[in-house]
PDB file of C-alpha atoms in Angstrom:
ATOM      1  CA  MET A   1      98.739  -1.427-101.611  1.00  0.00           C
ATOM      2  CA  GLN A   2      98.284  -4.905-103.079  1.00  0.00           C
ATOM      3  CA  TYR A   3      98.327  -5.517-106.813  1.00  0.00           C
ATOM      4  CA  GLN A   4      97.598  -8.691-108.727  1.00  0.00           C
ATOM      5  CA  LEU A   5      99.990  -9.097-111.658  1.00  0.00           C
ATOM      6  CA  LYS A   6     100.364 -11.814-114.269  1.00  0.00           C
ATOM      7  CA  ILE A   7     104.089 -12.350-114.735  1.00  0.00           C
ATOM      8  CA  ASN A   8     105.601 -15.093-116.880  1.00  0.00           C
ATOM      9  CA  GLY A   9     102.252 -16.867-116.938  1.00  0.00           C
ATOM     10  CA  GLU A  10     101.749 -16.850-113.163  1.00  0.00           C
ATOM     11  CA  SER A  11      99.460 -14.685-111.054  1.00  0.00           C
ATOM     12  CA  ARG A  12     101.461 -12.885-108.416  1.00  0.00           C
ATOM     13  CA  THR A  13     100.302 -10.604-105.610  1.00  0.00           C
ATOM     14  CA  VAL A  14     102.674  -7.793-104.718  1.00  0.00           C
ATOM     15  CA  ASP A  15     102.699  -5.038-102.132  1.00  0.00           C
ATOM     16  CA  ALA A  16     103.853  -1.729-103.566  1.00  0.00           C
ATOM     17  CA  GLU A  17     103.147   1.957-103.293  1.00  0.00           C
ATOM     18  CA  PRO A  18     101.217   3.484-106.204  1.00  0.00           C
ATOM     19  CA  GLY A  19     103.687   4.981-108.660  1.00  0.00           C
ATOM     20  CA  THR A  20     106.325   2.326-108.034  1.00  0.00           C
ATOM     21  CA  PRO A  21     108.031   1.445-111.297  1.00  0.00           C
ATOM     22  CA  LEU A  22     107.373  -2.103-112.463  1.00  0.00           C
ATOM     23  CA  LEU A  23     111.160  -2.576-112.664  1.00  0.00           C
ATOM     24  CA  TRP A  24     111.507  -2.336-108.879  1.00  0.00           C
ATOM     25  CA  VAL A  25     108.537  -4.624-108.279  1.00  0.00           C
ATOM     26  CA  LEU A  26     110.115  -7.241-110.538  1.00  0.00           C
ATOM     27  CA  ARG A  27     113.584  -6.944-109.039  1.00  0.00           C
ATOM     28  CA  ASP A  28     112.921  -6.177-105.372  1.00  0.00           C
ATOM     29  CA  GLU A  29     109.557  -7.785-104.638  1.00  0.00           C
ATOM     30  CA  LEU A  30     109.687 -10.796-106.967  1.00  0.00           C
ATOM     31  CA  GLN A  31     113.459 -11.358-107.217  1.00  0.00           C
ATOM     32  CA  LEU A  32     113.290 -11.395-111.033  1.00  0.00           C
ATOM     33  CA  THR A  33     116.659  -9.735-111.432  1.00  0.00           C
ATOM     34  CA  GLY A  34     117.265 -10.469-115.104  1.00  0.00           C
ATOM     35  CA  THR A  35     115.624  -7.146-115.922  1.00  0.00           C
ATOM     36  CA  LYS A  36     118.236  -4.463-115.310  1.00  0.00           C
ATOM     37  CA  PHE A  37     118.206  -0.840-114.188  1.00  0.00           C
ATOM     38  CA  GLY A  38     120.107   1.324-116.620  1.00  0.00           C
ATOM     39  CA  CYS A  39     118.978   4.935-116.664  1.00  0.00           C
ATOM     40  CA  GLY A  40     115.545   5.226-115.026  1.00  0.00           C
ATOM     41  CA  VAL A  41     114.162   7.434-117.814  1.00  0.00           C
ATOM     42  CA  ALA A  42     113.320   4.820-120.495  1.00  0.00           C
ATOM     43  CA  TYR A  43     116.243   5.892-122.643  1.00  0.00           C
ATOM     44  CA  CYS A  44     118.642   2.931-122.565  1.00  0.00           C
ATOM     45  CA  GLY A  45     116.364  -0.117-122.829  1.00  0.00           C
ATOM     46  CA  ALA A  46     118.099  -2.223-120.152  1.00  0.00           C
ATOM     47  CA  CYS A  47     114.788  -2.568-118.296  1.00  0.00           C
ATOM     48  CA  THR A  48     112.775  -3.833-121.288  1.00  0.00           C
ATOM     49  CA  VAL A  49     110.097  -6.429-120.600  1.00  0.00           C
ATOM     50  CA  HIS A  50     107.064  -7.390-122.667  1.00  0.00           C
ATOM     51  CA  VAL A  51     103.663  -6.072-121.620  1.00  0.00           C
ATOM     52  CA  ASP A  52     100.898  -7.752-123.586  1.00  0.00           C
ATOM     53  CA  GLY A  53     103.539  -8.901-126.059  1.00  0.00           C
ATOM     54  CA  TYR A  54     105.158  -5.530-126.709  1.00  0.00           C
ATOM     55  CA  PRO A  55     108.595  -4.390-125.550  1.00  0.00           C
ATOM     56  CA  THR A  56     108.041  -1.899-122.738  1.00  0.00           C
ATOM     57  CA  ARG A  57     110.433   0.054-120.530  1.00  0.00           C
ATOM     58  CA  SER A  58     109.654  -1.178-117.027  1.00  0.00           C
ATOM     59  CA  CYS A  59     111.441   1.747-115.338  1.00  0.00           C
ATOM     60  CA  GLN A  60     108.685   4.077-116.558  1.00  0.00           C
ATOM     61  CA  THR A  61     105.730   1.694-116.248  1.00  0.00           C
ATOM     62  CA  PHE A  62     103.963   2.067-112.925  1.00  0.00           C
ATOM     63  CA  VAL A  63     102.836  -1.062-111.119  1.00  0.00           C
ATOM     64  CA  GLU A  64      99.192   0.056-111.188  1.00  0.00           C
ATOM     65  CA  ASP A  65      99.371   0.379-114.980  1.00  0.00           C
ATOM     66  CA  ALA A  66     100.531  -3.233-115.273  1.00  0.00           C
ATOM     67  CA  VAL A  67      97.443  -4.706-113.601  1.00  0.00           C
ATOM     68  CA  GLU A  68      95.325  -6.752-116.044  1.00  0.00           C
ATOM     69  CA  THR A  69      98.240  -7.135-118.465  1.00  0.00           C
ATOM     70  CA  GLU A  70     100.508 -10.051-119.263  1.00  0.00           C
ATOM     71  CA  ILE A  71     104.095  -9.301-118.345  1.00  0.00           C
ATOM     72  CA  THR A  72     106.997 -11.360-119.663  1.00  0.00           C
ATOM     73  CA  THR A  73     110.503 -10.894-118.311  1.00  0.00           C
ATOM     74  CA  ILE A  74     113.722 -12.376-119.652  1.00  0.00           C
ATOM     75  CA  GLU A  75     113.219 -15.258-117.193  1.00  0.00           C
ATOM     76  CA  GLY A  76     109.902 -16.117-118.863  1.00  0.00           C
ATOM     77  CA  ALA A  77     110.951 -15.602-122.489  1.00  0.00           C
ATOM     78  CA  THR A  78     110.717 -19.218-123.631  1.00  0.00           C
ATOM     79  CA  ASP A  79     108.689 -19.346-126.842  1.00  0.00           C
ATOM     80  CA  LYS A  80     110.060 -20.305-130.280  1.00  0.00           C
ATOM     81  CA  VAL A  81     111.183 -16.757-131.109  1.00  0.00           C
ATOM     82  CA  ALA A  82     112.844 -16.302-127.714  1.00  0.00           C
ATOM     83  CA  GLU A  83     114.698 -19.594-128.068  1.00  0.00           C
ATOM     84  CA  ALA A  84     115.931 -18.635-131.561  1.00  0.00           C
ATOM     85  CA  VAL A  85     117.126 -15.222-130.332  1.00  0.00           C
ATOM     86  CA  GLN A  86     118.872 -16.644-127.276  1.00  0.00           C
ATOM     87  CA  ALA A  87     120.585 -19.359-129.350  1.00  0.00           C
ATOM     88  CA  ALA A  88     121.746 -16.783-131.916  1.00  0.00           C
ATOM     89  CA  TRP A  89     123.042 -14.554-129.098  1.00  0.00           C
ATOM     90  CA  ARG A  90     125.189 -17.427-127.858  1.00  0.00           C
ATOM     91  CA  GLU A  91     126.363 -18.439-131.337  1.00  0.00           C
ATOM     92  CA  LYS A  92     127.383 -14.885-132.230  1.00  0.00           C
ATOM     93  CA  ASP A  93     128.946 -14.365-128.781  1.00  0.00           C
ATOM     94  CA  VAL A  94     127.095 -11.070-128.427  1.00  0.00           C
ATOM     95  CA  VAL A  95     127.506 -10.528-124.705  1.00  0.00           C
ATOM     96  CA  GLN A  96     130.440  -8.547-123.420  1.00  0.00           C
ATOM     97  CA  CYS A  97     129.630  -7.016-120.017  1.00  0.00           C
ATOM     98  CA  GLY A  98     126.025  -8.240-120.258  1.00  0.00           C
ATOM     99  CA  TRP A  99     124.270  -5.341-118.547  1.00  0.00           C
ATOM    100  CA  CYS A 100     122.067  -4.388-121.510  1.00  0.00           C
ATOM    101  CA  GLN A 101     121.555  -7.868-122.873  1.00  0.00           C
ATOM    102  CA  SER A 102     118.218  -8.813-121.322  1.00  0.00           C
ATOM    103  CA  GLY A 103     116.728  -5.601-122.709  1.00  0.00           C
ATOM    104  CA  GLN A 104     118.391  -6.135-126.087  1.00  0.00           C
ATOM    105  CA  ILE A 105     117.079  -9.706-126.230  1.00  0.00           C
ATOM    106  CA  MET A 106     113.546  -8.700-125.230  1.00  0.00           C
ATOM    107  CA  SER A 107     113.542  -6.021-127.940  1.00  0.00           C
ATOM    108  CA  ALA A 108     114.904  -8.474-130.518  1.00  0.00           C
ATOM    109  CA  ILE A 109     112.132 -10.936-129.604  1.00  0.00           C
ATOM    110  CA  GLY A 110     109.602  -8.149-130.102  1.00  0.00           C
ATOM    111  CA  LEU A 111     111.073  -7.298-133.499  1.00  0.00           C
ATOM    112  CA  LEU A 112     111.099 -10.877-134.777  1.00  0.00           C
ATOM    113  CA  THR A 113     107.604 -11.505-133.454  1.00  0.00           C
ATOM    114  CA  GLU A 114     106.335  -8.523-135.456  1.00  0.00           C
ATOM    115  CA  ASN A 115     108.666  -8.939-138.440  1.00  0.00           C
ATOM    116  CA  PRO A 116     110.268 -12.380-138.837  1.00  0.00           C
ATOM    117  CA  SER A 117     112.441 -11.264-141.793  1.00  0.00           C
ATOM    118  CA  PRO A 118     113.759  -7.791-140.941  1.00  0.00           C
ATOM    119  CA  THR A 119     116.196  -5.870-143.112  1.00  0.00           C
ATOM    120  CA  ASP A 120     119.244  -4.175-141.615  1.00  0.00           C
ATOM    121  CA  ALA A 121     117.265  -0.920-141.678  1.00  0.00           C
ATOM    122  CA  ASP A 122     114.341  -2.577-139.855  1.00  0.00           C
ATOM    123  CA  ILE A 123     116.706  -3.891-137.181  1.00  0.00           C
ATOM    124  CA  LYS A 124     118.388  -0.514-136.731  1.00  0.00           C
ATOM    125  CA  GLU A 125     115.053   1.293-136.425  1.00  0.00           C
ATOM    126  CA  TYR A 126     113.447  -1.214-134.043  1.00  0.00           C
ATOM    127  CA  MET A 127     116.488  -1.566-131.810  1.00  0.00           C
ATOM    128  CA  TYR A 128     117.075   2.191-131.640  1.00  0.00           C
ATOM    129  CA  GLY A 129     117.009   3.233-127.995  1.00  0.00           C
ATOM    130  CA  ASN A 130     118.652   0.057-126.720  1.00  0.00           C
ATOM    131  CA  ALA A 131     122.039   1.312-125.581  1.00  0.00           C
ATOM    132  CA  CYS A 132     125.068  -0.955-125.305  1.00  0.00           C
ATOM    133  CA  ARG A 133     128.002   0.522-123.408  1.00  0.00           C
ATOM    134  CA  CYS A 134     130.307  -2.116-124.895  1.00  0.00           C
ATOM    135  CA  VAL A 135     129.172  -1.217-128.421  1.00  0.00           C
ATOM    136  CA  THR A 136     128.305  -4.782-129.525  1.00  0.00           C
ATOM    137  CA  TYR A 137     125.797  -3.455-132.078  1.00  0.00           C
ATOM    138  CA  VAL A 138     127.363  -5.328-135.015  1.00  0.00           C
ATOM    139  CA  ARG A 139     127.073  -8.653-133.161  1.00  0.00           C
ATOM    140  CA  ILE A 140     123.537  -7.779-132.024  1.00  0.00           C
ATOM    141  CA  ASN A 141     122.544  -7.117-135.641  1.00  0.00           C
ATOM    142  CA  GLU A 142     124.188 -10.367-136.777  1.00  0.00           C
ATOM    143  CA  ALA A 143     122.441 -12.328-134.022  1.00  0.00           C
ATOM    144  CA  ILE A 144     119.040 -10.932-134.990  1.00  0.00           C
ATOM    145  CA  LYS A 145     119.635 -11.926-138.614  1.00  0.00           C
ATOM    146  CA  LEU A 146     120.759 -15.398-137.510  1.00  0.00           C
ATOM    147  CA  ALA A 147     117.665 -15.782-135.303  1.00  0.00           C
ATOM    148  CA  SER A 148     115.519 -14.780-138.276  1.00  0.00           C
ATOM    149  CA  GLN A 149     117.172 -17.487-140.361  1.00  0.00           C
ATOM    150  CA  LYS A 150     116.614 -20.042-137.589  1.00  0.00           C
ATOM    151  CA  LEU A 151     112.909 -19.168-137.538  1.00  0.00           C
ATOM    152  CA  GLU A 152     112.630 -19.607-141.310  1.00  0.00           C
ATOM    153  CA  ALA A 153     114.198 -23.078-141.213  1.00  0.00           C
TER     154      ALA A 153
END
């Protein structure tokens, strides 16, 4: 079946079976491979994209449910908040293996969009559910705080 999706500001037509997770449409049909498969049950956060501006687990979002929404993947995360988060990630050298990082970054963008000056408790609560096998949580927290400072400047 054909679906019309708006991804990273562009209208895209995709062929997919109903019930296909958005993750596989992004990766396999559109070659947007920055979004990662982690667990398939929306537990780890590796597959996080933004749907209408909100962090969403693409492994549990069906393609038909994404029609008439605006989807942003890590490849399309280019606004002021995204740039601040990505710069802070580099400055704090957050990435170790990198598998979870696109999901972590997309969640951090969501947090700072909703709350530009989060406390440590706010960060912990918002980022809960984004698993990092390399346990870089301290650097993730520091990068979010640095990005917040960059946005205030």
